[in-house]
PDB file of C-alpha atoms in Angstrom:
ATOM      1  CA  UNK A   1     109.605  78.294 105.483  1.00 68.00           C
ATOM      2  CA  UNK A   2     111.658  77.470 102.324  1.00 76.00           C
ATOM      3  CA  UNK A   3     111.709  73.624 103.711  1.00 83.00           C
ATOM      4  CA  UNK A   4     107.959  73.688 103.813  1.00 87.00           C
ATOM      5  CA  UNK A   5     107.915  74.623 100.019  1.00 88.00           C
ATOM      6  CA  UNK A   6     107.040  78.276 100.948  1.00 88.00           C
ATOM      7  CA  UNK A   7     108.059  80.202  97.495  1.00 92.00           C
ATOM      8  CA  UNK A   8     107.838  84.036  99.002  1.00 90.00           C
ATOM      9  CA  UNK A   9     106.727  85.090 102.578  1.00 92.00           C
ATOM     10  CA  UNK A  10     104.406  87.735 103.437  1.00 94.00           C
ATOM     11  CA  UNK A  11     103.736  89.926 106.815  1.00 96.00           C
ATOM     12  CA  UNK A  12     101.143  92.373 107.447  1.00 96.00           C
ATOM     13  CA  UNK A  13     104.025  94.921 108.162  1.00 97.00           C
ATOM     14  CA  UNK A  14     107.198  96.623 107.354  1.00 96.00           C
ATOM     15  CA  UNK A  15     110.012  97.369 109.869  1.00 95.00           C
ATOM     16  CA  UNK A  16     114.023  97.926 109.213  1.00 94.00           C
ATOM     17  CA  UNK A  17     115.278  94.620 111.067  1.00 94.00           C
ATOM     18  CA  UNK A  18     112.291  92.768 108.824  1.00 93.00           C
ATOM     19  CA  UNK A  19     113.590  94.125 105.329  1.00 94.00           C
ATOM     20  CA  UNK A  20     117.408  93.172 106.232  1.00 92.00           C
ATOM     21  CA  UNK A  21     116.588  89.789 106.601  1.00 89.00           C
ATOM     22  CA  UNK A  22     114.181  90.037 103.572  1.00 87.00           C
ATOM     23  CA  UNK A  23     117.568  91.304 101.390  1.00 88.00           C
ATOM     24  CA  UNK A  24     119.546  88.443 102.827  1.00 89.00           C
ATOM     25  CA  UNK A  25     116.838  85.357 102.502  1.00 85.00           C
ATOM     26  CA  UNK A  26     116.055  83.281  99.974  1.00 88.00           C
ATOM     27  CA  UNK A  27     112.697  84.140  98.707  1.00 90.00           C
ATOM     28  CA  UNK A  28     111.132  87.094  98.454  1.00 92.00           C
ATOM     29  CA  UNK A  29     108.830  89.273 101.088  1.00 93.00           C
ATOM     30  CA  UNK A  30     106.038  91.084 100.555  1.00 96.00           C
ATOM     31  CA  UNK A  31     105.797  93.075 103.792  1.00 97.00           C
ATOM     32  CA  UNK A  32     102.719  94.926 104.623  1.00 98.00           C
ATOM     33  CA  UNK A  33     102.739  98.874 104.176  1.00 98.00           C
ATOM     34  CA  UNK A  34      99.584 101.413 105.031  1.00 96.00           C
ATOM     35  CA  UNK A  35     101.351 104.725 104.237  1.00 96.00           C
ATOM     36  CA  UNK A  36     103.330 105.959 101.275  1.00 97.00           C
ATOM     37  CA  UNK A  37     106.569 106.558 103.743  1.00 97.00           C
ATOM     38  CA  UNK A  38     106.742 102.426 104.859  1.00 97.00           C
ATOM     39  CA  UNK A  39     106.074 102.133 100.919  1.00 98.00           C
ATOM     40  CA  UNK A  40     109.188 104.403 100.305  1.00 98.00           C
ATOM     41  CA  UNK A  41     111.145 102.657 103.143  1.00 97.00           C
ATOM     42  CA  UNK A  42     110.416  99.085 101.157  1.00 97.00           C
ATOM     43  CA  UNK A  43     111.406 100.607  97.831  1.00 97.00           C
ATOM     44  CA  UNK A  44     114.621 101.856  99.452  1.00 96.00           C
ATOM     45  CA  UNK A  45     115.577  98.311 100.107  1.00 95.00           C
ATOM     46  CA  UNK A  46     114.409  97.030  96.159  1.00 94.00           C
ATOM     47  CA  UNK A  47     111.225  96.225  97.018  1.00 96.00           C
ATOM     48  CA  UNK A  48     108.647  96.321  94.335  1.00 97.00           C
ATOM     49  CA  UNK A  49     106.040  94.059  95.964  1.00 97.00           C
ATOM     50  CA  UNK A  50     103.775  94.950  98.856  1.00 98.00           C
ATOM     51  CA  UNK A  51     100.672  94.145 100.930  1.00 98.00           C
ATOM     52  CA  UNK A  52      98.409  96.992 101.619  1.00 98.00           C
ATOM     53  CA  UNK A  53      96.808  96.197 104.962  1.00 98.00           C
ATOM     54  CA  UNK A  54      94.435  96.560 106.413  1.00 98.00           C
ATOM     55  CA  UNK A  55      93.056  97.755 103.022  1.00 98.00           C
ATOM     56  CA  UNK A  56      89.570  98.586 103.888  1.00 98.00           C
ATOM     57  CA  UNK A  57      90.278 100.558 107.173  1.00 98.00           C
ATOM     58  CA  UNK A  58      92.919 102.290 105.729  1.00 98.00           C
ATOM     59  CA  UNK A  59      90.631 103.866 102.661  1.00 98.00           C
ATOM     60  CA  UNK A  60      90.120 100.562 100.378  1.00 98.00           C
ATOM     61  CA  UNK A  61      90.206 101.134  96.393  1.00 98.00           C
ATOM     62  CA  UNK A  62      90.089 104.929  96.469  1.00 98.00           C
ATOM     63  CA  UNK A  63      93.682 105.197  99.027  1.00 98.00           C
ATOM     64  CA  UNK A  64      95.570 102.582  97.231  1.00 98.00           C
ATOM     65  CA  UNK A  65      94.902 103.937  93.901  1.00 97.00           C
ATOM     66  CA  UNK A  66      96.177 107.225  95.060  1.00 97.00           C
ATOM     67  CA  UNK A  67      99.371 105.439  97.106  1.00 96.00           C
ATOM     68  CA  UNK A  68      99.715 103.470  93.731  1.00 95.00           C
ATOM     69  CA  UNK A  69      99.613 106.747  91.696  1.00 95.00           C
ATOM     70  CA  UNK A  70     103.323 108.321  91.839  1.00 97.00           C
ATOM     71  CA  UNK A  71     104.462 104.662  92.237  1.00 97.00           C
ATOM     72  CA  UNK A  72     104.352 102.898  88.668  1.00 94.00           C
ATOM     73  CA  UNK A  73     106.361 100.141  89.450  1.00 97.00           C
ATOM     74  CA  UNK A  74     105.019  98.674  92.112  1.00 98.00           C
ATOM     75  CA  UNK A  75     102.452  96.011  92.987  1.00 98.00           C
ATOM     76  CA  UNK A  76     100.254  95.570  95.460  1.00 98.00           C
ATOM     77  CA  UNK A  77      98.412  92.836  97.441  1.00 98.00           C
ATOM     78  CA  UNK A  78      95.633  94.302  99.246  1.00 99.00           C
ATOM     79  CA  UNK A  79      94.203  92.427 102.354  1.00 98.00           C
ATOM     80  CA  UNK A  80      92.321  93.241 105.449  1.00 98.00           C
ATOM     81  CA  UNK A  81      87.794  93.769 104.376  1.00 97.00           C
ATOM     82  CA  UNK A  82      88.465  91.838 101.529  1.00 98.00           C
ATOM     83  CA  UNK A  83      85.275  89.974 100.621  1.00 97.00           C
ATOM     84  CA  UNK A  84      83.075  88.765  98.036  1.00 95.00           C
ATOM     85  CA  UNK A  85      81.147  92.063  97.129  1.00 96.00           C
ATOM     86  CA  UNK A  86      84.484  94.340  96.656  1.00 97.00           C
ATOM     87  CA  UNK A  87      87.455  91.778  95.825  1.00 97.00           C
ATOM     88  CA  UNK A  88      86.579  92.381  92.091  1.00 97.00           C
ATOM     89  CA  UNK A  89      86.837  96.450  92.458  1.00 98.00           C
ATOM     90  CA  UNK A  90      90.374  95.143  93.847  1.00 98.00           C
ATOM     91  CA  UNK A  91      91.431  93.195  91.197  1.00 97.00           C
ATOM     92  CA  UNK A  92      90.504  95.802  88.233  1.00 97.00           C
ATOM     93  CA  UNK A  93      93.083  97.799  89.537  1.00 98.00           C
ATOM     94  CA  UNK A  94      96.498  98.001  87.429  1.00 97.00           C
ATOM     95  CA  UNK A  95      98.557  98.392  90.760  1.00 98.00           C
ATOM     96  CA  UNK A  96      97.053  95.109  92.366  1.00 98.00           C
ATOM     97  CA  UNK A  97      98.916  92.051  92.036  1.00 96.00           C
ATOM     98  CA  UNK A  98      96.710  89.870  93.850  1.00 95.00           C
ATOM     99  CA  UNK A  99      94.163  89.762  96.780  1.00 97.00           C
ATOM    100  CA  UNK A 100      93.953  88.019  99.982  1.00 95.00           C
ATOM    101  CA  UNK A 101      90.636  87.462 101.839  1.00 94.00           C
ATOM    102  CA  UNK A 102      89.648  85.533 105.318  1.00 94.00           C
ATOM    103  CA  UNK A 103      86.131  84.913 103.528  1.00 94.00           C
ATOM    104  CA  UNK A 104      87.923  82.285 101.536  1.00 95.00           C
ATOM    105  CA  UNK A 105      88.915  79.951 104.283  1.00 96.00           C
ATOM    106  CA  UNK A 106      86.264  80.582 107.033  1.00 96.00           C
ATOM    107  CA  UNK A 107      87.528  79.543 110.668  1.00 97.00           C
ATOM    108  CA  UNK A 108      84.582  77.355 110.972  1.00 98.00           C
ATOM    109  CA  UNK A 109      85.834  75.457 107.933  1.00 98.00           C
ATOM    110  CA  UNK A 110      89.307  75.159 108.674  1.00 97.00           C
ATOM    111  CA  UNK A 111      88.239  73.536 112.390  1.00 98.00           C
ATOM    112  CA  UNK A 112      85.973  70.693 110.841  1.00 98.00           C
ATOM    113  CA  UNK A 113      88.017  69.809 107.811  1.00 98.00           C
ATOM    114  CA  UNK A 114      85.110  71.083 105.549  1.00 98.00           C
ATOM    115  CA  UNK A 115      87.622  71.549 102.659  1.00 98.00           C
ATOM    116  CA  UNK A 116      84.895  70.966 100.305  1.00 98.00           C
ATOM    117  CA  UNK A 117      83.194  74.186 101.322  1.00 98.00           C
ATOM    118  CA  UNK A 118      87.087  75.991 100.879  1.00 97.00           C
ATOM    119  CA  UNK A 119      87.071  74.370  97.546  1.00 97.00           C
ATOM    120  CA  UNK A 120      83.745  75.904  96.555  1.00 97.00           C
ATOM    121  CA  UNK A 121      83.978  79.152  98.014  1.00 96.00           C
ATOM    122  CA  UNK A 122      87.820  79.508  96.405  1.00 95.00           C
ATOM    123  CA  UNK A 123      86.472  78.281  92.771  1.00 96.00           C
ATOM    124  CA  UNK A 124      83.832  81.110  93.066  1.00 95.00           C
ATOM    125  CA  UNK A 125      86.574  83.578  93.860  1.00 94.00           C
ATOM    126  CA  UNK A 126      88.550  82.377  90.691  1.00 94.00           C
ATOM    127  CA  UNK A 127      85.315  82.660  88.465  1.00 95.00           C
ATOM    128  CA  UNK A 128      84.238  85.533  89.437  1.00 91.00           C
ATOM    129  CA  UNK A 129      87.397  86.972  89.063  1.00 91.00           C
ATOM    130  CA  UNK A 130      86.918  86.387  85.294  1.00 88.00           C
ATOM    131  CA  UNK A 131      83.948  88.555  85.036  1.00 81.00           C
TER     132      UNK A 131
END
């Protein structure tokens, strides 16, 4: 990954042979966690960086803000439901670091090269963000 430019990896989740190799790579991880004990496992091996997926299944805004309540330190980048009409409820969150969302790069666009459609759709993320 680091040849391809890749500056941290991410994975949608968290196991013991994963976090070893996280502590002996090069960049950093951000392994996916849904429960407060993977969370604790993470944080156990320095962690302070984590994806909270799926984050709509698993309770959306409300459940991460309570995760994210005895845990201070640590950020979160909340993916899985992520879309348009919530990503801002996301974002005003102190605990969120960033969010990740399919909505942004539809399949259909990826297929036909309609990168001017990705381009749109991501500028309206970024703007709206600043509301």
């Amino acid at each position: 990954m680091t040849e391809a430019g890749a500056q941290f990896a991410i994975s949608p989740g968290l196991t013991e042979p994963l976090l070893k190799a996280a502590t002996a790579g090069t960049i950093p991880l951000i392994p996916g966690i849904s429960t407060v004990s993977e969370l604790m496992l993470g944080m156990d091996y320095g962690l302070k960086e984590f994806k909270f997926f799926p984050a709509e299944a698993n309770g959306g805004t409300k459940a991460l803000q309570a995760i994210a309540g005895p845990f201070s330190q640590v950020r979160f980048c909340p993916t899985g439901g992520i879309s348009p009409a919530n990503y801002r409820n996301y974002l005003a969150l102190k605990s969120v670091l960033c969010i990740g969302g399919s909505w942004l790069v539809p399949a259909d666009a990826l297929e036909a090269g309609d990168y001017d459609r990705i381009t749109k759709l991501a500028r309206e993320a970024v703007e709206g963000a600043k509301q």
